[in-house]
Amino acid sequence: MGAYVNPIYPYKGPADLMSNPPQRKALIVIGAGPVGLAAAIDARLQGLDVLVLDDDKTVSVGSRAVCYAKRSLEILDRLGIAEQACDMGVSWNIGRTFLEEAEVYQFNLVPDAGHKRPGMINLQQYHVEEMLIARALALGADIRWQHKVTAVTPSADHATLTVETPDGTFDIEADWLVVADGARSPVRRHLGLDIEGRVFQDRFLIADVIMKADYPAERWFWFDPPFHPNQSVLLHKQSNNVWRIDFQLGWDADPEEEKKPEKVIPRLQAMLGDDRPFELEWVSIYTFQCRRMTDFRHGRVLFVGDAAHQVSPFGARGANSGFQDADDLMWKLALVIKGQASEKLLDTYAHDRQFAADENIMNSTRSTDFITPKSRTSKTFRNQVLALAKHYPFARKLVNSGRLSVPSFLTGSVLNTPDADAFEGNMVPGAPMDDAPVQVAGQDAWLLDQVGKGFQILWFVDALPSPAQLAQLADVGVQADCVRPGAGAHAQPLKPTILIVAPRLLSIPGMDVIVDTQGLVAKRYDATPGTTYLLRPDQHVVARWRGLNANAVQAALARATGLNVGGHMDQA
């Protein structure tokens, strides 16, 4: 049922990939879902060849991941599809929680102005995948549909894949393998790798419903509503008049029975009313899981997204954390492939994103325990919180209908240089950057659109810099032969781009000047003249100082690429 028709992508035979001995590719990605495609696009933007293998020939069936948070949209901006996604999706910032029919709590994801992207958009996963596929192909990614990876054999300097296609089976090698094959990850199972955590004993019904309704573009969550007593319900608006409705069913519900239209339609009629016409587009039953692999890196094999970790859908932490995985991994992998960093830099991918996964799992578990209490004490606490929240503001802060996805502050990353100077605010080393309105070359722009193109120095001034200061910045860089022995002949030295932030337009030959038109950049970064930030390619702060010191910047850049000043990897 429904209006959406899945596209069928053409199959290309593997004749050009078959050889004996097997061909060696620098980078292979397994899985053409949102996270695998994001990794492939990022690889192409950094000049890397990439082969993507997927066992299907279309995008996902059903809406699946529907909520894309502000940080994901900022990542998608860099990848080149955020504008398209926002134009099609439903933007929202407000969420409301109800007990029975009374509102007890609400939140605003972006309480202050001056950000390019909304707190969240709702957009069906199949639309996002279509956009990512088109972008990846436009950039020259080699996507092979109906290429099923049936075995992976890791070696010290590569991995060997066995691939099954309609035209036969063949082996191919990858210097580096990114595994993005989903929560059931055949590669993870084939390699016998562990994944630990909790599976929650409850079942939920997802119904994608096509209907015309004048409900606002907000997240609505009910506890014990009259149309579904003693359970919870979630409502989201998506594009093209598709509404996502989740019904809690309980552990004893029969999944196959509950998916039948004769069971689903009466639930929807009780909620929406008998006089509102609607059409079912997709129905599914799911359970909660909060689990992760012990280690996301296994030599030359790197796991991302649901293949590495799973969380409950309340909080929208699945696809959003997966995009952040790819965002963290791909700049590091690009430096390694280009000979500009030791492969030990990839240990920090595992360390930092495992920390982020633990944070997501903790928040997701707390939400799930509140939504579906499994003990008398937990249920009593939940019900009392909801009852008090009707009348007392302190209790509203305890209501947990799904703490929504926010980016992780990687403050414990070994790539960070700790502060030596005093700062206020949130832009600590390890923080994802805040956006702000600016002007560039006389045109209105956004700060985050100017960064994320490699390592960059953000230097705040209120007057023309002296030639001596500009000369200091020009000398900052990491020599390739200091990173990987023998790489100097094949790799370019790593040099950060210099961005100057000023309260007014300054003419500085050869320098990009960002005009802080509203003073929000200086405010959000607690910047005074001379303040200097070193930024990672994934738009995280990695170091900051109150004054410009080329030696300090040089040392921080070396550390941020996996080296300390003595040229050895800091241990994660």
Phi, psi and omega in degrees: 000163174106174187264338186279134177243120181295131175289151175250120182270142187292142176276132174244123183299160186267016186305322182284350178261347184273130175198164178223111005291168184298149174294154175245123175253147179291323185212127173234137175247130176259118178111119178254044169272188184303319185284317177298320179292321177299319178296319181293318178297315180299319178301315181293322178298334179262012173082017181263139169287142181215136175249125180250128180245129180220139184276355180257187177222018180208181177275181184295154175262124183089165187290325180049240178292123185238340186252120181244116188282166183307316181296320177297320179296325177293323175294316180294333172301312181294326180281341171104015180233001187297319181300315179296317181295317180292324178296323181274325185283174179255114181278141176204155177231339188260134172237141180233141178239135184239145166251117191058252179244002183262134176287130180244348185197146170213158179221161177233118185290331179231082185287339180245153183279176175091035174232140181293318188253150177289172178297327183199148163237151173254125180204132182301142184301325182296326176293317179298317179297318178302316179297317181294320179297313180300319180293316179299316180294320179298330180273356176097015174292143179263100181258124179247113177276156181057036173244098186264121177279117184257345179202147174227127179242106181286145172229176185298321185240012177190179172229141178256128181251138168258124188239129180254130180226169175300340181256015177122175183250144180211165175253148176212150183249151178229129170301319180224137183236121176256121184258115181226048187261023167091178188298327180271355176014091175303326180293316179300317180292319180299321180278356178068032183272144186280155170215123190238154178151208185243143167247120187275137183274079174202158178233145178231144176259127171259130173231120169270118188241129174268119179198160173260121182215150182261020175297145180290162178281077181222164174269120179245130180229128180247136164258129175052052179286155181297335180275354178206068191297147176068011179225184180240158181218142178234138180232130175226141172267136177240185181285161174059038177061029174261130179244134178263123180234127178247127176248127170288134184246332187097156186292333184278354182295141178275113186303318183291322179292317186292339179280347183290139181307323182292344173265324184286315187299316177299325177298316180292321179296322178296326181279315190265341183100149183291339187266004180258113179288143177207165179226136177281129175261323183200143178224138178209159175242136180219162172240161179276142170221136175232096187214160172207159172292153176295318182222129181278346178245130174230085182064242181272005182249123185236128184258139180224157174065212184297338176296332182261331186201149177226145176224166176292156183288342179287117185114350176054050185255000183283283181298325181296317177289329177296319176299322179291327173303306182298322180297321179288318187288315198288328177291325178292315179296322178297317178298320180294313181298324181278359180079015181263000177205153173289151179294346176295342173303329182290340173298329180287335172300308182299314183299311186288319182281337170292320174301314180297321179296319178298320178296315179295318180296319178301310181294321180293320179296317179299318178298315183295319179296327179286317183289321184233070182298139186249005176225161180297320180296315180297320181291321178298316178300312181302312184293324179291320176301314181295320180294317180292327184297338177299330190237339189235123182301326183299326183286334182296330179290342180270347179292128185229090177259022180120094176293118192282156187303130170228154180290151179281139171271107187275056186290341180266007182293137178289350179282344182284148168259118183299151178298135169254347181243162181276133177223154171250164173092189189264351188276056179283160173305128185101348183282143167291140187292142169280146176273168175191152177287140179216179169234140177228124181054037177082001182249142175298139184205186180232144183303313186293337176288347181266349185240176182089019180243052186099185175291140182219147175256126176254112186240122183266128178224161173236008178204171179299129177292156177281156176304325180295320178295316179296325178293323177302311182296322184297337183271353185283129177177167177244123179286136184299323183285354172272351186259311181227119182307130178084356184277345186300329182284344187243345186240148177278145175301148180270117180233132178285153172277143181257123176243124180259128178252126183222156179286348179212167183291129175239139179264106181234105184305131176079005183240143173273126181247126177256125181265121180276080192299325183249003182074008184285330178295310179299321181293311184289336181255010180044053188259138170238165180308128182101341180302135184230130176243140169253127187246139175282162178297340179263022173066033170254141172292137178240340177194159178201152182215159177279341178222165180276122177221107186300323180294320178294318178296318179300314180294320180293322178295318177300316179295320182291343176258014173100011180239150163264183186300329180279357175092017180241149183292130169293144183274129178282000000 
